[in-house]
mmCIF file of C-alpha atoms in Angstrom:
data_model
loop_
_atom_site.group_PDB
_atom_site.id
_atom_site.type_symbol
_atom_site.label_atom_id
_atom_site.label_comp_id
_atom_site.label_asym_id
_atom_site.label_seq_id
_atom_site.Cartn_x
_atom_site.Cartn_y
_atom_site.Cartn_z
ATOM 1 C CA MET A 1 -92.457 252.488 2.052
ATOM 2 C CA GLN A 2 -91.491 251.010 -1.350
ATOM 3 C CA THR A 3 -90.616 247.410 -2.041
ATOM 4 C CA HIS A 4 -88.379 246.226 -5.094
ATOM 5 C CA THR A 5 -87.867 242.953 -6.503
ATOM 6 C CA ASP A 6 -84.522 241.897 -8.304
ATOM 7 C CA GLU A 7 -83.286 238.403 -9.650
ATOM 8 C CA ILE A 8 -79.803 238.138 -7.728
ATOM 9 C CA ALA A 9 -79.117 234.752 -9.027
ATOM 10 C CA ASP A 10 -81.027 232.410 -11.531
ATOM 11 C CA GLY A 11 -84.554 231.875 -10.067
ATOM 12 C CA ILE A 12 -83.711 233.740 -6.830
ATOM 13 C CA TYR A 13 -85.343 236.995 -6.160
ATOM 14 C CA ARG A 14 -84.549 239.492 -3.368
ATOM 15 C CA ILE A 15 -87.699 241.263 -2.178
ATOM 16 C CA SER A 16 -86.540 244.561 -0.484
ATOM 17 C CA THR A 17 -88.312 247.304 1.524
ATOM 18 C CA CYS A 18 -86.273 250.126 2.904
ATOM 19 C CA VAL A 19 -87.638 252.090 6.129
ATOM 20 C CA PRO A 20 -85.621 255.399 5.815
ATOM 21 C CA GLU A 21 -86.228 256.195 9.476
ATOM 22 C CA ILE A 22 -84.143 253.429 10.811
ATOM 23 C CA GLY A 23 -80.463 254.555 11.355
ATOM 24 C CA PRO A 24 -78.709 257.329 9.749
ATOM 25 C CA THR A 25 -79.361 256.400 5.918
ATOM 26 C CA GLY A 26 -82.249 253.978 6.216
ATOM 27 C CA PHE A 27 -82.302 250.302 6.710
ATOM 28 C CA THR A 28 -83.654 247.430 4.298
ATOM 29 C CA PHE A 29 -85.428 244.424 5.095
ATOM 30 C CA ASN A 30 -85.086 241.869 2.613
ATOM 31 C CA GLN A 31 -86.805 238.610 1.919
ATOM 32 C CA PHE A 32 -85.653 235.976 -0.752
ATOM 33 C CA PHE A 33 -88.084 233.692 -3.024
ATOM 34 C CA VAL A 34 -86.482 230.710 -4.654
ATOM 35 C CA ASP A 35 -88.801 230.040 -8.028
ATOM 36 C CA ALA A 36 -88.428 226.198 -7.868
ATOM 37 C CA GLU A 37 -90.845 223.246 -8.352
ATOM 38 C CA GLU A 38 -91.457 223.716 -4.648
ATOM 39 C CA PRO A 39 -91.044 227.305 -4.059
ATOM 40 C CA LEU A 40 -89.348 228.586 -0.961
ATOM 41 C CA LEU A 41 -89.279 231.812 0.919
ATOM 42 C CA PHE A 42 -86.407 232.853 3.304
ATOM 43 C CA HIS A 43 -87.785 235.600 5.808
ATOM 44 C CA THR A 44 -91.300 236.369 5.779
ATOM 45 C CA GLY A 45 -91.046 239.932 6.793
ATOM 46 C CA MET A 46 -92.832 241.706 9.721
ATOM 47 C CA ARG A 47 -96.617 241.327 9.376
ATOM 48 C CA ALA A 48 -96.936 244.981 8.232
ATOM 49 C CA VAL A 49 -95.144 244.387 5.182
ATOM 50 C CA PHE A 50 -97.056 240.939 4.457
ATOM 51 C CA PRO A 51 -99.264 242.722 1.894
ATOM 52 C CA LEU A 52 -95.976 244.118 0.012
ATOM 53 C CA VAL A 53 -94.106 240.797 0.024
ATOM 54 C CA CYS A 54 -97.443 239.045 -1.095
ATOM 55 C CA ALA A 55 -97.586 241.228 -3.884
ATOM 56 C CA ALA A 56 -93.930 240.811 -4.858
ATOM 57 C CA ILE A 57 -94.163 237.003 -4.841
ATOM 58 C CA GLU A 58 -97.546 237.137 -7.128
ATOM 59 C CA ARG A 59 -95.583 238.816 -9.679
ATOM 60 C CA ILE A 60 -93.502 235.670 -9.811
ATOM 61 C CA ARG A 61 -95.730 232.848 -8.921
ATOM 62 C CA PRO A 62 -99.301 232.369 -7.193
ATOM 63 C CA VAL A 63 -98.428 232.888 -3.461
ATOM 64 C CA GLU A 64 -100.611 229.855 -2.715
ATOM 65 C CA GLN A 65 -98.174 227.625 -4.467
ATOM 66 C CA LEU A 66 -95.601 228.466 -1.824
ATOM 67 C CA ARG A 67 -94.121 225.283 -0.154
ATOM 68 C CA TRP A 68 -91.449 226.439 2.317
ATOM 69 C CA ILE A 69 -91.320 229.129 4.790
ATOM 70 C CA THR A 70 -87.906 229.472 6.034
ATOM 71 C CA PHE A 71 -85.794 232.260 7.902
ATOM 72 C CA GLY A 72 -82.478 232.543 9.824
ATOM 73 C CA HIS A 73 -83.870 233.012 13.319
ATOM 74 C CA VAL A 74 -87.087 233.902 15.420
ATOM 75 C CA GLU A 75 -87.445 237.770 15.253
ATOM 76 C CA ALA A 76 -90.355 239.699 13.918
ATOM 77 C CA ASP A 77 -88.475 240.845 10.835
ATOM 78 C CA GLU A 78 -87.536 237.282 9.872
ATOM 79 C CA CYS A 79 -90.727 235.449 10.806
ATOM 80 C CA GLY A 80 -93.539 237.860 11.995
ATOM 81 C CA ALA A 81 -95.653 237.151 8.932
ATOM 82 C CA MET A 82 -95.275 233.252 8.926
ATOM 83 C CA ASN A 83 -98.806 232.501 9.921
ATOM 84 C CA SER A 84 -100.114 234.993 7.359
ATOM 85 C CA PHE A 85 -98.230 232.910 4.607
ATOM 86 C CA LEU A 86 -99.350 229.658 6.058
ATOM 87 C CA ALA A 87 -102.949 230.960 5.898
ATOM 88 C CA VAL A 88 -102.639 232.020 2.215
ATOM 89 C CA ALA A 89 -100.474 228.686 1.013
ATOM 90 C CA PRO A 90 -102.234 225.482 2.108
ATOM 91 C CA ARG A 91 -99.276 223.409 1.136
ATOM 92 C CA ALA A 92 -96.775 225.406 2.672
ATOM 93 C CA GLN A 93 -94.724 224.294 5.887
ATOM 94 C CA VAL A 94 -92.099 226.010 8.276
ATOM 95 C CA ALA A 95 -88.846 224.307 7.978
ATOM 96 C CA HIS A 96 -86.155 225.370 10.712
ATOM 97 C CA GLY A 97 -83.503 223.736 12.779
ATOM 98 C CA GLU A 98 -84.528 221.192 15.520
ATOM 99 C CA LEU A 99 -83.659 223.786 18.176
ATOM 100 C CA GLY A 100 -85.848 226.342 17.060
ATOM 101 C CA CYS A 101 -88.639 224.306 16.413
ATOM 102 C CA MET A 102 -88.179 222.784 19.918
ATOM 103 C CA VAL A 103 -88.006 226.190 21.612
ATOM 104 C CA SER A 104 -90.351 228.443 19.684
ATOM 105 C CA ILE A 105 -91.878 227.519 16.354
ATOM 106 C CA ASP A 106 -93.623 224.266 17.434
ATOM 107 C CA ASP A 107 -95.634 226.485 19.548
ATOM 108 C CA MET A 108 -95.832 229.776 17.438
ATOM 109 C CA ALA A 109 -96.614 228.126 13.848
ATOM 110 C CA ASP A 110 -100.240 227.425 13.021
ATOM 111 C CA ARG A 111 -99.019 224.375 11.287
ATOM 112 C CA PRO A 112 -96.262 221.898 12.530
ATOM 113 C CA PRO A 113 -92.913 222.724 11.065
ATOM 114 C CA ARG A 114 -90.295 220.457 9.642
ATOM 115 C CA ARG A 115 -87.338 219.921 12.088
ATOM 116 C CA LEU A 116 -83.859 219.831 10.092
ATOM 117 C CA ALA A 117 -80.825 218.555 11.323
ATOM 118 C CA ASP A 118 -77.474 220.143 10.804
ATOM 119 C CA GLY A 119 -76.449 219.867 7.289
ATOM 120 C CA GLU A 120 -79.892 218.277 6.286
ATOM 121 C CA VAL A 121 -81.253 219.136 2.640
ATOM 122 C CA ILE A 122 -84.669 219.942 1.508
ATOM 123 C CA ASP A 123 -85.416 218.905 -2.129
ATOM 124 C CA LEU A 124 -87.255 221.478 -3.904
ATOM 125 C CA GLY A 125 -87.603 219.258 -7.060
ATOM 126 C CA ASP A 126 -85.161 220.991 -9.307
ATOM 127 C CA ARG A 127 -82.812 222.497 -6.463
ATOM 128 C CA ARG A 128 -81.481 221.208 -3.370
ATOM 129 C CA VAL A 129 -81.215 223.673 -0.139
ATOM 130 C CA GLN A 130 -79.156 222.766 2.714
ATOM 131 C CA HIS A 131 -79.720 223.879 6.184
ATOM 132 C CA PHE A 132 -76.633 224.545 8.636
ATOM 133 C CA ASP A 133 -77.000 225.407 12.364
ATOM 134 C CA THR A 134 -75.275 228.720 13.352
ATOM 135 C CA PRO A 135 -76.230 228.868 17.190
ATOM 136 C CA HIS A 136 -75.350 232.583 18.409
ATOM 137 C CA ALA A 137 -74.149 233.806 15.079
ATOM 138 C CA PRO A 138 -74.918 236.522 14.305
ATOM 139 C CA HIS A 139 -77.323 236.218 17.398
ATOM 140 C CA ASN A 140 -79.986 233.839 18.931
ATOM 141 C CA TRP A 141 -79.534 230.497 20.221
ATOM 142 C CA GLU A 142 -81.584 228.851 17.099
ATOM 143 C CA ALA A 143 -79.794 230.853 14.277
ATOM 144 C CA ARG A 144 -79.215 229.169 11.150
ATOM 145 C CA VAL A 145 -78.334 229.783 7.315
ATOM 146 C CA LEU A 146 -79.408 227.988 3.990
ATOM 147 C CA TYR A 147 -77.169 227.134 1.061
ATOM 148 C CA GLU A 148 -78.775 226.616 -2.431
ATOM 149 C CA GLN A 149 -76.466 224.192 -3.786
ATOM 150 C CA THR A 150 -77.431 224.658 -7.614
ATOM 151 C CA THR A 151 -76.484 228.356 -7.637
ATOM 152 C CA GLY A 152 -74.382 228.562 -4.726
ATOM 153 C CA VAL A 153 -76.344 231.248 -2.991
ATOM 154 C CA LEU A 154 -75.838 231.340 0.640
ATOM 155 C CA PHE A 155 -78.876 232.844 2.516
ATOM 156 C CA CYS A 156 -76.885 234.723 5.402
ATOM 157 C CA GLY A 157 -79.742 236.154 7.573
ATOM 158 C CA ASP A 158 -78.216 238.933 9.649
ATOM 159 C CA LEU A 159 -74.488 238.242 8.679
ATOM 160 C CA MET A 160 -73.060 241.269 6.746
ATOM 161 C CA THR A 161 -75.603 243.642 7.831
ATOM 162 C CA GLN A 162 -75.047 247.150 6.069
ATOM 163 C CA LEU A 163 -76.962 250.515 6.467
ATOM 164 C CA GLY A 164 -78.750 252.412 3.874
ATOM 165 C CA ASP A 165 -80.546 251.372 0.460
ATOM 166 C CA GLY A 166 -77.750 250.099 -1.514
ATOM 167 C CA PRO A 167 -78.088 248.359 -5.008
ATOM 168 C CA ALA A 168 -79.800 244.738 -4.828
ATOM 169 C CA LEU A 169 -76.336 242.845 -5.809
ATOM 170 C CA THR A 170 -72.780 244.403 -5.634
ATOM 171 C CA ASP A 171 -69.410 243.104 -5.724
ATOM 172 C CA ASP A 172 -67.932 246.080 -3.898
ATOM 173 C CA ASP A 173 -66.501 245.491 -0.416
ATOM 174 C CA LEU A 174 -69.131 244.920 2.224
ATOM 175 C CA VAL A 175 -66.941 244.204 5.172
ATOM 176 C CA GLU A 176 -66.389 247.872 6.043
ATOM 177 C CA PRO A 177 -70.049 248.607 5.526
ATOM 178 C CA ALA A 178 -70.758 245.830 8.016
ATOM 179 C CA THR A 179 -68.389 246.889 10.394
ATOM 180 C CA VAL A 180 -70.052 250.396 10.249
ATOM 181 C CA ALA A 181 -73.430 248.676 10.964
ATOM 182 C CA GLU A 182 -72.036 246.721 13.925
ATOM 183 C CA ASP A 183 -70.627 249.709 15.482
ATOM 184 C CA LEU A 184 -73.955 251.483 15.400
ATOM 185 C CA PHE A 185 -76.150 248.623 16.378
ATOM 186 C CA HIS A 186 -73.877 246.064 18.459
ATOM 187 C CA ALA A 187 -76.285 243.288 16.959
ATOM 188 C CA THR A 188 -73.685 240.716 16.972
ATOM 189 C CA SER A 189 -72.622 238.171 19.730
ATOM 190 C CA LEU A 190 -69.111 239.111 20.424
ATOM 191 C CA GLY A 191 -68.177 235.435 21.276
ATOM 192 C CA PRO A 192 -66.236 232.618 19.539
ATOM 193 C CA ALA A 193 -69.239 231.105 17.769
ATOM 194 C CA VAL A 194 -69.241 233.870 15.383
ATOM 195 C CA PRO A 195 -65.905 234.025 13.604
ATOM 196 C CA ALA A 196 -65.893 229.967 13.770
ATOM 197 C CA THR A 197 -69.217 230.132 12.007
ATOM 198 C CA LEU A 198 -68.067 232.564 9.157
ATOM 199 C CA TYR A 199 -64.957 230.523 8.730
ATOM 200 C CA ARG A 200 -67.049 227.301 8.492
ATOM 201 C CA LEU A 201 -69.303 228.839 5.791
ATOM 202 C CA ALA A 202 -66.473 230.159 3.686
ATOM 203 C CA LEU A 203 -65.569 226.444 3.094
ATOM 204 C CA LEU A 204 -68.669 226.598 0.962
ATOM 205 C CA ARG A 205 -67.159 228.845 -1.358
ATOM 206 C CA PRO A 206 -70.673 230.478 -2.172
ATOM 207 C CA THR A 207 -71.057 232.495 -5.155
ATOM 208 C CA THR A 208 -73.397 234.911 -3.997
ATOM 209 C CA LEU A 209 -74.161 236.242 -0.278
ATOM 210 C CA ALA A 210 -77.957 237.028 0.099
ATOM 211 C CA ILE A 211 -77.994 239.275 2.991
ATOM 212 C CA MET A 212 -81.026 240.186 5.072
ATOM 213 C CA HIS A 213 -80.319 243.972 5.408
ATOM 214 C CA GLY A 214 -78.197 245.659 2.687
ATOM 215 C CA SER A 215 -76.925 244.614 -0.456
ATOM 216 C CA SER A 216 -76.375 241.249 -1.617
ATOM 217 C CA TYR A 217 -72.904 240.371 -2.564
ATOM 218 C CA SER A 218 -71.570 238.633 -5.814
ATOM 219 C CA GLY A 219 -67.690 239.039 -5.326
ATOM 220 C CA ASP A 220 -65.125 236.816 -3.598
ATOM 221 C CA CYS A 221 -67.546 235.579 -1.096
ATOM 222 C CA ALA A 222 -65.359 233.219 0.810
ATOM 223 C CA THR A 223 -62.581 235.943 1.208
ATOM 224 C CA ALA A 224 -65.442 238.301 2.497
ATOM 225 C CA LEU A 225 -66.632 235.815 5.045
ATOM 226 C CA ARG A 226 -63.071 235.041 6.328
ATOM 227 C CA ASP A 227 -62.239 238.778 6.190
ATOM 228 C CA LEU A 228 -65.550 239.482 8.347
ATOM 229 C CA ALA A 229 -64.248 236.525 10.630
ATOM 230 C CA SER A 230 -61.103 238.424 11.203
ATOM 231 C CA VAL A 231 -62.967 241.548 12.223
ATOM 232 C CA TYR A 232 -64.745 239.834 15.240
ATOM 233 C CA ASP A 233 -61.702 237.727 16.036
ATOM 234 C CA ASP A 234 -59.744 241.079 16.650
ATOM 235 C CA ARG A 235 -62.703 242.535 18.808
ATOM 236 C CA MET A 236 -62.525 239.713 20.995
ATOM 237 C CA LYS A 237 -58.775 240.308 21.556
ATOM 238 C CA VAL A 238 -59.566 243.927 22.923
#
């Protein structure tokens, strides 16, 4: 496996590892590092990729300076290496929604996490990152996203997942590729929470969608989120 690092917005880096054996054209696992006064990592990756992700961060900042460990929901690819990062970054703290902390992270994390209310902001010193609860969107009861207010980057987690190993950042349509991935994996909860969440996130008018699996997106993000919401609206009518 090879890991690539690309700056997708000012001071925000995508760390991407493609696993060619997953799906017909491979599948990427992406982490995002926010280079701020208090550096933040969104997704840790699985324990197996911890050395690769650590090395990628080290090319930007010493990993021991990491202050915040965050992720979309509790799954191995999102937070499997959580305690590995806590071990090498003595000031680091996991931050997640209140529900996720209550049902899982309070017990799983080696240090107590910071519980975030819906809409609460983490002050990174020179940046502000806002937490939004997104239960059952795309799946998992404790799901959430983060919005970096300075650059307008929305850290989407598994929303807008695509197959293959595309470019780090694109303005090409991602709704159709996301629909193809959904048809293969059936990973999203087919309920009213998903389109409602996508319509809500579109109101933020983000400049960039930082996506867990596949390329990140720098086109008309609000329209892309609404178009994906329409896909799920239509599927619930069938």
